[in-house]
Tab-separated table of C-alpha atoms (C1' of nucleotides) in Angstrom:
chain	number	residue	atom	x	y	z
U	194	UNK	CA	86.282	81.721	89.616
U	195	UNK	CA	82.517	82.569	88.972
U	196	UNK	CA	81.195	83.143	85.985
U	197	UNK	CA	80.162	86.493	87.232
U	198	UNK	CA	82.880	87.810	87.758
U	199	UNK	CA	84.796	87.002	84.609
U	200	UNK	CA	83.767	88.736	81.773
U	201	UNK	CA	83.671	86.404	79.033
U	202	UNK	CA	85.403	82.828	78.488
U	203	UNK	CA	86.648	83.364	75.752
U	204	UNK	CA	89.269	86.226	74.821
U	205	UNK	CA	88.766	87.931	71.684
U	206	UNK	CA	89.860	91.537	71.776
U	207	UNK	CA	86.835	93.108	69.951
U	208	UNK	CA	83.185	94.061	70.270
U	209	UNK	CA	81.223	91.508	68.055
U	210	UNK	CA	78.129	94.167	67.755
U	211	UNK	CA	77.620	95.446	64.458
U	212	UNK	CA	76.207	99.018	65.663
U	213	UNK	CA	79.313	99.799	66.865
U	214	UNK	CA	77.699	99.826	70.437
U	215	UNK	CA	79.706	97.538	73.284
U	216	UNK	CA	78.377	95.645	76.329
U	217	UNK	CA	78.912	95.248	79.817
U	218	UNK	CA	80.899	92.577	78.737
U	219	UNK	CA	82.735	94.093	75.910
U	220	UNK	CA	83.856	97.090	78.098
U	221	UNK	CA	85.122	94.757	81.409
U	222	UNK	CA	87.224	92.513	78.304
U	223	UNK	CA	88.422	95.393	76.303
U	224	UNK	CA	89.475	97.369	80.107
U	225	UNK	CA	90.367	94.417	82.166
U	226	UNK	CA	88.322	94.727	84.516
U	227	UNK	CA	85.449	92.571	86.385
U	228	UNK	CA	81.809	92.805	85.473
U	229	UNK	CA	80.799	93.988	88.476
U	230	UNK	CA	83.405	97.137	88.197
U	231	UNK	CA	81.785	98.449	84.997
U	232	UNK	CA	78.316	98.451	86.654
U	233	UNK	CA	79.826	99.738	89.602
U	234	UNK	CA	81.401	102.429	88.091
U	235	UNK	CA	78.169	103.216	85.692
U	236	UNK	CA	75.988	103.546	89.060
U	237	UNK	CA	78.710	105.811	90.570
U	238	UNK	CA	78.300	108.047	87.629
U	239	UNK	CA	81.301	107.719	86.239
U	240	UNK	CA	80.412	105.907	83.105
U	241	UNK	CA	77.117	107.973	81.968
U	242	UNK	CA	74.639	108.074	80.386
U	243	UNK	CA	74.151	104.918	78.726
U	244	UNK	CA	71.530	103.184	76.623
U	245	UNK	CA	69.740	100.476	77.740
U	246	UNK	CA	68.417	97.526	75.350
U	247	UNK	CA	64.680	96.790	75.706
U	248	UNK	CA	65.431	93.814	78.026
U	249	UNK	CA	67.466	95.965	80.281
U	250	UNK	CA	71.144	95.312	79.234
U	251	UNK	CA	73.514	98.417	79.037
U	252	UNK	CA	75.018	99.387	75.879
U	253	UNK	CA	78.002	102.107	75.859
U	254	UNK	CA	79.165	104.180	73.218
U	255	UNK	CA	82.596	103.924	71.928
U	256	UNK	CA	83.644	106.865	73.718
U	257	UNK	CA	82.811	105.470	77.273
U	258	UNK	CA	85.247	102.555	76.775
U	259	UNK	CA	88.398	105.457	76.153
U	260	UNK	CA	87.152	107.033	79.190
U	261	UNK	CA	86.824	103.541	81.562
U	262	UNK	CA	90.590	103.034	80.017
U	263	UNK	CA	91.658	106.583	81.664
U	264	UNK	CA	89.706	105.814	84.882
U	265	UNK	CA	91.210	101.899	84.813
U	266	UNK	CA	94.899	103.711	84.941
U	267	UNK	CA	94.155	106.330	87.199
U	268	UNK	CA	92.758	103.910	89.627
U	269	UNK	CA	95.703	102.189	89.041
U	270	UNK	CA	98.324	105.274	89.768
U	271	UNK	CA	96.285	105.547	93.082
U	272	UNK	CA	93.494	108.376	92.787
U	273	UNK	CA	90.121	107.497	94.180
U	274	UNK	CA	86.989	107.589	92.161
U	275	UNK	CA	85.769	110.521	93.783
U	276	UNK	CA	89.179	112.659	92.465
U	277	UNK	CA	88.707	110.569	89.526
U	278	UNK	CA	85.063	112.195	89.115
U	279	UNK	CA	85.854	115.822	89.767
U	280	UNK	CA	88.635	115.626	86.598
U	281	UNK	CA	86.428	114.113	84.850
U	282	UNK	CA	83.702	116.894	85.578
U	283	UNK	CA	86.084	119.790	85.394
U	284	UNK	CA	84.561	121.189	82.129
U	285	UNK	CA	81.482	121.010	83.107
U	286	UNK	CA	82.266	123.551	86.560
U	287	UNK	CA	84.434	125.813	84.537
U	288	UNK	CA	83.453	128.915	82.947
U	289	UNK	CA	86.633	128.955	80.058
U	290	UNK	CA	89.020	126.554	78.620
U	291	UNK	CA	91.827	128.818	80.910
U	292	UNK	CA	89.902	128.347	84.010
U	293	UNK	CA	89.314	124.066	83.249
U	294	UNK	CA	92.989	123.905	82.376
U	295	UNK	CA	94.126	125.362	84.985
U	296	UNK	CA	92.023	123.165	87.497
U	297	UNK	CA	93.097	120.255	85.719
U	298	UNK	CA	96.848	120.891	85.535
U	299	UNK	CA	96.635	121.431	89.445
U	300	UNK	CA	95.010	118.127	90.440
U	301	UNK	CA	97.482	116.398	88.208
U	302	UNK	CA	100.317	118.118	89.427
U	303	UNK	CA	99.291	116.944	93.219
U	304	UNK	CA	99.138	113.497	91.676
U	305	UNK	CA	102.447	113.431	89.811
U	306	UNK	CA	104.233	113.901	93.162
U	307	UNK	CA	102.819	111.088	95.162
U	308	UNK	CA	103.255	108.766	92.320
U	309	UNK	CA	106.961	109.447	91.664
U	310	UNK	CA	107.429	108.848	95.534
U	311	UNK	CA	105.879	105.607	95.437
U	312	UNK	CA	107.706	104.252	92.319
U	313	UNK	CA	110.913	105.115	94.324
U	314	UNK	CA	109.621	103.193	97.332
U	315	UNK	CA	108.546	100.295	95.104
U	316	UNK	CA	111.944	100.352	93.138
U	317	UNK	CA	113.196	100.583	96.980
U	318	UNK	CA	111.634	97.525	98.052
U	319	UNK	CA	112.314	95.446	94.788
U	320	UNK	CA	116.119	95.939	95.084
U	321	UNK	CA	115.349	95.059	99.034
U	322	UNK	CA	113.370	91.783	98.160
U	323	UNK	CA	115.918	90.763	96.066
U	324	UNK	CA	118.671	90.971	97.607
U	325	UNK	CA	116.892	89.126	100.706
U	326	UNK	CA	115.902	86.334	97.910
U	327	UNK	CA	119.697	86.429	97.199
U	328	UNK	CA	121.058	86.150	100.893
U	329	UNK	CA	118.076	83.208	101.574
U	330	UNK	CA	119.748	81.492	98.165
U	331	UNK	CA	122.461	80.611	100.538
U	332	UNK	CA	119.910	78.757	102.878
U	333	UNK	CA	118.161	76.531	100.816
U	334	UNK	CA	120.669	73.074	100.908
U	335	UNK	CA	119.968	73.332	104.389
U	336	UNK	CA	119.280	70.449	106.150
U	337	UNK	CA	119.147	71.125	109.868
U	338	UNK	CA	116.421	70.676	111.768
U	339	UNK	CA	118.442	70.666	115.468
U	340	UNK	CA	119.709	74.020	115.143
U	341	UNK	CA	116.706	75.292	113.321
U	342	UNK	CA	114.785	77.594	113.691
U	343	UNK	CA	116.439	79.182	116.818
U	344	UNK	CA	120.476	79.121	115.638
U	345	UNK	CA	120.208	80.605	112.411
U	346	UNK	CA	121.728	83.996	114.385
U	347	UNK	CA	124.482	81.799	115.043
U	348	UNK	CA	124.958	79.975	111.554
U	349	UNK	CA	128.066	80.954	109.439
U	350	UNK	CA	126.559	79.604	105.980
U	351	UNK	CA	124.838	83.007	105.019
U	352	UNK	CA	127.217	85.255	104.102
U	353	UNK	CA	125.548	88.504	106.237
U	354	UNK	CA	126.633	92.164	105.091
U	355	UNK	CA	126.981	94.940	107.348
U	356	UNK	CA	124.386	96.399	106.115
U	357	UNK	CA	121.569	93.335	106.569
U	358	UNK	CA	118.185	94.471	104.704
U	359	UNK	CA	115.636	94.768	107.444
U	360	UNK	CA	113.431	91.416	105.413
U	361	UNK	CA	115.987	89.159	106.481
U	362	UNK	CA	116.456	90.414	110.128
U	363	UNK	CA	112.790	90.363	110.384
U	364	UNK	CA	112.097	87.368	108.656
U	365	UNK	CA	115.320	85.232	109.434
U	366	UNK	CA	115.171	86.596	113.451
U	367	UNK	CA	118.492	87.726	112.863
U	368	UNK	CA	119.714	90.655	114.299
U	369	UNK	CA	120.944	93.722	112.428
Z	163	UNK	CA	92.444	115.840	111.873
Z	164	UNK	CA	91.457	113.923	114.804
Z	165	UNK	CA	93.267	113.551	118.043
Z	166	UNK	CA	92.850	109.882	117.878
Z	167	UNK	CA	94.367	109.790	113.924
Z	168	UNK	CA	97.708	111.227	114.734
Z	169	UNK	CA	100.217	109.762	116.487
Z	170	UNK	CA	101.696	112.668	118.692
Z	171	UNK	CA	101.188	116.427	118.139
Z	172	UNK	CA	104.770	116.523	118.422
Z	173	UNK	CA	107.674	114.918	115.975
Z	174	UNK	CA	110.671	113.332	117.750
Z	175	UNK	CA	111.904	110.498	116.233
Z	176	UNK	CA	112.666	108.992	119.265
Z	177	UNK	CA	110.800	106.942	122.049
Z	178	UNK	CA	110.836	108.333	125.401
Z	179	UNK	CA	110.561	105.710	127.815
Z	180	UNK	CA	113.646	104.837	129.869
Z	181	UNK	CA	113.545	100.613	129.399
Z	182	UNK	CA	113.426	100.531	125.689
Z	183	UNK	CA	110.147	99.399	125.174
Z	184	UNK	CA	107.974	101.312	122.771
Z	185	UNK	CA	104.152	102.963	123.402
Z	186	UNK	CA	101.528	102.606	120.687
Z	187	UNK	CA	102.352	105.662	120.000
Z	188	UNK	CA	106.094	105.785	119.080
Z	189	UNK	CA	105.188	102.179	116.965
Z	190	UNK	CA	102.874	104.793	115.371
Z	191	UNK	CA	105.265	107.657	115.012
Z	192	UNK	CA	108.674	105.897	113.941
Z	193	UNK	CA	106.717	103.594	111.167
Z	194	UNK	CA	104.142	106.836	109.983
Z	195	UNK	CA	101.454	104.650	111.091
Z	196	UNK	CA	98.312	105.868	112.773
Z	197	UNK	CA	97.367	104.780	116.348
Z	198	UNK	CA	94.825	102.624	114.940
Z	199	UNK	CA	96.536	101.320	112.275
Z	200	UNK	CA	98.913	99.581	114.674
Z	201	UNK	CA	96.414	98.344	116.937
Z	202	UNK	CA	94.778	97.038	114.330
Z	203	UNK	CA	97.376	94.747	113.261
Z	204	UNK	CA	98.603	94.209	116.960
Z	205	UNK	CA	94.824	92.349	117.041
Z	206	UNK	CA	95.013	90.976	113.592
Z	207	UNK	CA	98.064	89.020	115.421
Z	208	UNK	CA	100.722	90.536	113.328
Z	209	UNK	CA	102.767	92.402	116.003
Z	210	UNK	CA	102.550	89.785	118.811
Z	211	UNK	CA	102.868	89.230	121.540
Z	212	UNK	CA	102.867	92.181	123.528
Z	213	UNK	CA	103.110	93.182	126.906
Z	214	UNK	CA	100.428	95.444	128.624
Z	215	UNK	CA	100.935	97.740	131.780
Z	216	UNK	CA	99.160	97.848	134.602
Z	217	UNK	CA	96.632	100.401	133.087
Z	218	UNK	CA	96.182	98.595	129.751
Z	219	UNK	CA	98.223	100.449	127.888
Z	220	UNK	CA	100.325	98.156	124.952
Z	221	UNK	CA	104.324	98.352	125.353
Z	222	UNK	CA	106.154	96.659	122.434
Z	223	UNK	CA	109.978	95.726	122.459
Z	224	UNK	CA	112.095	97.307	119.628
Z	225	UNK	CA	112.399	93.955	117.629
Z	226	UNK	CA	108.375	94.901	117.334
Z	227	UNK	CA	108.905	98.104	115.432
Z	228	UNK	CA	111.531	96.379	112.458
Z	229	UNK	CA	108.723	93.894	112.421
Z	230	UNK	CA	106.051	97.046	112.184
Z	231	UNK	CA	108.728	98.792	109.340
Z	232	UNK	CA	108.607	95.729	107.204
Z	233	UNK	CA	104.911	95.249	107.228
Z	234	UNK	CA	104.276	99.269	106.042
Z	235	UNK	CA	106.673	97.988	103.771
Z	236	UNK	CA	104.897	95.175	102.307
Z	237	UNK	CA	101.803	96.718	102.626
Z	238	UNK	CA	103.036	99.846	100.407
Z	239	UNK	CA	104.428	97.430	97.617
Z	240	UNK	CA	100.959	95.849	97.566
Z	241	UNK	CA	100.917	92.162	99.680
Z	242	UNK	CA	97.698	92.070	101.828
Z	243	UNK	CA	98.073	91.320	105.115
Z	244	UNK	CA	96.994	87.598	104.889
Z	245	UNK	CA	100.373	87.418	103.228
Z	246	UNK	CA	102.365	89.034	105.368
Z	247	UNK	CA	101.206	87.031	107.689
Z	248	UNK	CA	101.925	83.962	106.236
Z	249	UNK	CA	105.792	85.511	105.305
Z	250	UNK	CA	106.076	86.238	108.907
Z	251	UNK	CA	105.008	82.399	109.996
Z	252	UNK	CA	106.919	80.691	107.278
Z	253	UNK	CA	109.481	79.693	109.646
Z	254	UNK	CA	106.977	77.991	112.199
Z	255	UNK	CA	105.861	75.869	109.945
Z	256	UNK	CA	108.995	74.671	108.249
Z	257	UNK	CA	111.177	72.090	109.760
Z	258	UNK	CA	114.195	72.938	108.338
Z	259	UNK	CA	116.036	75.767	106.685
Z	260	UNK	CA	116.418	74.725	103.387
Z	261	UNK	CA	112.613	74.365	103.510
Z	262	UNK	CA	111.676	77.931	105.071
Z	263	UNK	CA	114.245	79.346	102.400
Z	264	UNK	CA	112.136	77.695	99.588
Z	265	UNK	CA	109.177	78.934	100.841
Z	266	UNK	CA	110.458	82.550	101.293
Z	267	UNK	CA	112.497	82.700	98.275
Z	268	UNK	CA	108.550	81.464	95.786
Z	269	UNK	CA	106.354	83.670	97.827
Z	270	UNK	CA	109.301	86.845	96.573
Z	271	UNK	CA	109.094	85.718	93.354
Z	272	UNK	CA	105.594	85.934	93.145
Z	273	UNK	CA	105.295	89.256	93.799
Z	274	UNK	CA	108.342	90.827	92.283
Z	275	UNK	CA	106.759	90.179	88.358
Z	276	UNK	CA	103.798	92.405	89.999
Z	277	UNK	CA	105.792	94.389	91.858
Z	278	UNK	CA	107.914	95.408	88.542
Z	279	UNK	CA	104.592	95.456	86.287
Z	280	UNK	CA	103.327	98.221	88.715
Z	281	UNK	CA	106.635	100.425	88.304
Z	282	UNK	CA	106.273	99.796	84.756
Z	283	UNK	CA	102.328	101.004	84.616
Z	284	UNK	CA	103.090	103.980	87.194
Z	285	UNK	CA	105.863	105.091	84.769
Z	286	UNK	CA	103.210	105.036	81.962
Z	287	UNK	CA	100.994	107.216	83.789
Z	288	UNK	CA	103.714	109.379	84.972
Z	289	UNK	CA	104.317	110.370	81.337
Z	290	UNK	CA	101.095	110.088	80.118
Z	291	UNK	CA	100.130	112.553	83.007
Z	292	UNK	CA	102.980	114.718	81.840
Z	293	UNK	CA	102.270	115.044	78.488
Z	294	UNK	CA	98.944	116.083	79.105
Z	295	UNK	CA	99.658	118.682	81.412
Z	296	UNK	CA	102.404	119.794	78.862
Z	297	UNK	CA	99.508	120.063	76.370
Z	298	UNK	CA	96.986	121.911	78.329
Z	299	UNK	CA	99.398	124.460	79.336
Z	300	UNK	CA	98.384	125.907	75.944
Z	301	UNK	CA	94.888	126.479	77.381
Z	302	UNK	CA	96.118	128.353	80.262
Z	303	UNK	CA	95.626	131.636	78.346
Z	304	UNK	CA	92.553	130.713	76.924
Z	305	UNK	CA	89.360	133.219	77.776
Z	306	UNK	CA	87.072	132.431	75.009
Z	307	UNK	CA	83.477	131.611	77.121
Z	308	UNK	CA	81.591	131.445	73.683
Z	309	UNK	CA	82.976	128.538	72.122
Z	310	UNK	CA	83.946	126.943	74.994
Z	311	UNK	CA	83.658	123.323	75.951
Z	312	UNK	CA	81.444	122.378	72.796
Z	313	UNK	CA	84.068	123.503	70.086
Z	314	UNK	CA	87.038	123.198	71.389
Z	315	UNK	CA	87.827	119.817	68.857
Z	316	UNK	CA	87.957	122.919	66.096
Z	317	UNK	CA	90.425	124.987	67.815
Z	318	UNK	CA	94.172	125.275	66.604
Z	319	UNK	CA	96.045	126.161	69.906
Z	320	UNK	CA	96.935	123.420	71.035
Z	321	UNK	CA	99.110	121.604	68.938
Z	322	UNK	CA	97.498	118.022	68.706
Z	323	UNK	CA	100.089	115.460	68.167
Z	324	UNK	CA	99.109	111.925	66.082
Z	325	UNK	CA	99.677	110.265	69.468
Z	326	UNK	CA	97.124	112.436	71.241
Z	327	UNK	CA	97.207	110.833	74.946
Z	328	UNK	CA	94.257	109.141	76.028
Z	329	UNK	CA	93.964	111.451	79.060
Z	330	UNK	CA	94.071	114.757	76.855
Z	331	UNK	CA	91.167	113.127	74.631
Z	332	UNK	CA	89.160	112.442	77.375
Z	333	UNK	CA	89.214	114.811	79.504
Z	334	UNK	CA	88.893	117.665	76.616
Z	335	UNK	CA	86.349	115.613	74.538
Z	336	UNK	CA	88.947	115.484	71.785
Z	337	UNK	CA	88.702	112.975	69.226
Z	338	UNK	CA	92.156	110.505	68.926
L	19	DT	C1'	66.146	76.031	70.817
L	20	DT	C1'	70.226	75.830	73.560
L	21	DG	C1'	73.309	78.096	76.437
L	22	DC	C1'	75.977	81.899	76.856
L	23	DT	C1'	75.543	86.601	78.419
L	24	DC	C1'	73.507	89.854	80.983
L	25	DC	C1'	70.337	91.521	84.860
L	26	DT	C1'	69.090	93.015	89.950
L	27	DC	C1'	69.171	92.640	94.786
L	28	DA	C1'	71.762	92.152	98.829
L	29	DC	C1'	75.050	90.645	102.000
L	30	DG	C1'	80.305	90.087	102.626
L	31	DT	C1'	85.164	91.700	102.762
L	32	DC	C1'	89.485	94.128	103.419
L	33	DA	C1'	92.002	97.645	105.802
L	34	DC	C1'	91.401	100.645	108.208
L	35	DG	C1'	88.706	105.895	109.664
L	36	DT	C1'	86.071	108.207	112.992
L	37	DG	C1'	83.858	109.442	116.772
L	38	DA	C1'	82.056	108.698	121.831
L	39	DG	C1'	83.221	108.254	126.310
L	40	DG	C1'	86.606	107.059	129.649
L	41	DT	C1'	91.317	106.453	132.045
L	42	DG	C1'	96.580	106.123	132.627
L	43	DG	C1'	101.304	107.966	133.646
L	44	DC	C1'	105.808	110.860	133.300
P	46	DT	C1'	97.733	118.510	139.365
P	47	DT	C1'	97.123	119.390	134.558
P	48	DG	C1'	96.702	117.681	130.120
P	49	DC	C1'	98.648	114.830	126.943
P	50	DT	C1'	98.530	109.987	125.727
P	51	DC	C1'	96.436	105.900	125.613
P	52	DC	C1'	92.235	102.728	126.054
P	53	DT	C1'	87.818	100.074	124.268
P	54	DC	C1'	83.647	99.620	121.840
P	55	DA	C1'	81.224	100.141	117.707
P	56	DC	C1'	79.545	101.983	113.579
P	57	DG	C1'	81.183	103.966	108.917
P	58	DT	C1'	83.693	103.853	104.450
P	59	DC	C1'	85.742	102.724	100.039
P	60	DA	C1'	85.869	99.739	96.115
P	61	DC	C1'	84.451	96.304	94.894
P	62	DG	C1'	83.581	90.347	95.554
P	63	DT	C1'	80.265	86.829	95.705
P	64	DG	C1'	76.474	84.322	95.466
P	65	DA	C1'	71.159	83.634	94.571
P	66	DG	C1'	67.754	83.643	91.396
P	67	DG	C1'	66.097	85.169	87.067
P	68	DT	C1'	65.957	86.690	81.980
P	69	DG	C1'	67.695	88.457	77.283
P	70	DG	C1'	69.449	87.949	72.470
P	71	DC	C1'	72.593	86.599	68.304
DNA sequence: TTGCTCCTCACGTCACGTGAGGTGGC
DNA sequence: TTGCTCCTCACGTCACGTGAGGTGGC
């Protein structure tokens, strides 16, 4: 792994300036995230404005590193940095606290939706993946190499349910 | 939307044809692909081989589409498709069962711990998420223009809890 | 002073999206 | 026969990754 894309070597957990101030360094360590993200997201405009050291090295306020923590998990939950930017902008378009909280509210609410669906599909396809890494348990004394790979439809060993998750028919070539 | 993005104007869930075999676009239609999307992996050798018509056009047998449904799948829970791939092949390159079942059964377990980390961090969100919106309903009825965004740390609506969310702070320019 | 940290180009990558322009098939 | 479906380039996009080559700062 390059040492530009890590962000330090060590691991400590805080900033080691005294004024309080953090680095591009201390902001990918504290946020887990690469180098390259922080200045990425700093020249998208989503971390702004920052200070700059005479030499040219960014320095962000502590503020900046709670707001690269909210963009860190909504990246993570699946909105793009572009919906990422307008919440983060709402207050700035909106006229009174009633008309930004309203705005807000809405874009979360058409977030909330797609990320319960896709912890059900993920909690869908762990209970699928294991129970293929159960049924392939039964497989792995196997010694055959005549009737392998194109028998295993034929083999009595795994113990097949009616209802055969679709990983093992795809992966096993077995049909369902 | 584009022509060329959806799969059929229509929604059967059903192929038409007569001999079984499936058109790009029922592949498309069955697995909520786009048309691209599955000629893009039919060239990135993941749905293979196929047969072609006269006129060019792909036809895919129906083992294709289970094949199609897993890789959405996999793709959804977060494998790239260099590892599908190399799910898909394991049995290829194995000479034996017990071997392919090995190599099956690690390459689960490596994703599972992720797989379960990112319910775990969605659930987060989906609360965090939650309670904000919860929160900022207490704007909803808020008109004042004067003080509004600059002093909204001094107002009293909203009740501010010790464990103001991250999100709320943020996006209100609320201290924690 | 050493070397660890940070800098700016700038091209690469992954998984497709998005037209343009043309043809096939029930 | 009409038009709906499918085809092939080929460039674009999003969110960074990955060097090369150079400099800053406790």
């Amino acid at each position: 792994v390059s040492q530009q894309l890590k962000a330090t070597t060590s691991e400590p957990n805080e900033a080691r300036r005294k004024d309080g101030l953090l680095t591009t360094g201390d902001m990918a360590r504290l946020s887990r995230n690469t180098l390259r993200t922080v200045r990425f997201y700093e020249e998208s405009g989503l971390l702004s404005p920052v200070q700059r050291t005479e030499g040219g090295h960014r320095l962000f306020p502590a503020a900046e590193l709670s707001k690269l923590l909210l963009v860190t998990d909504l990246r993570a939950a699946g909105f793009s940095l572009d919906e990422i930017r307008e919440m983060l902008e709402v207050k700035l378009h909106s006229v009174s606290g009633g008309e930004a909280a309203r705005d807000v509210i809405c874009r979360i609410d058409e977030q909330l939706d797609s990320m319960t669906a896709r912890v059900e599909l993920l909690e869908r396809l762990v209970s699928e993946l294991r129970s293929t890494r159960t049924l392939l348990r039964g497989c792995v004394e196997c010694k055959d190499n005549e009737n392998f790979p194109h028998a295993c439809a034929d083999c009595t060993v795994m113990a097949k349910p009616s209802n055969l998750p679709n990983a093992v028919s795809v992966l096993w070539g077995l049909p369902r």
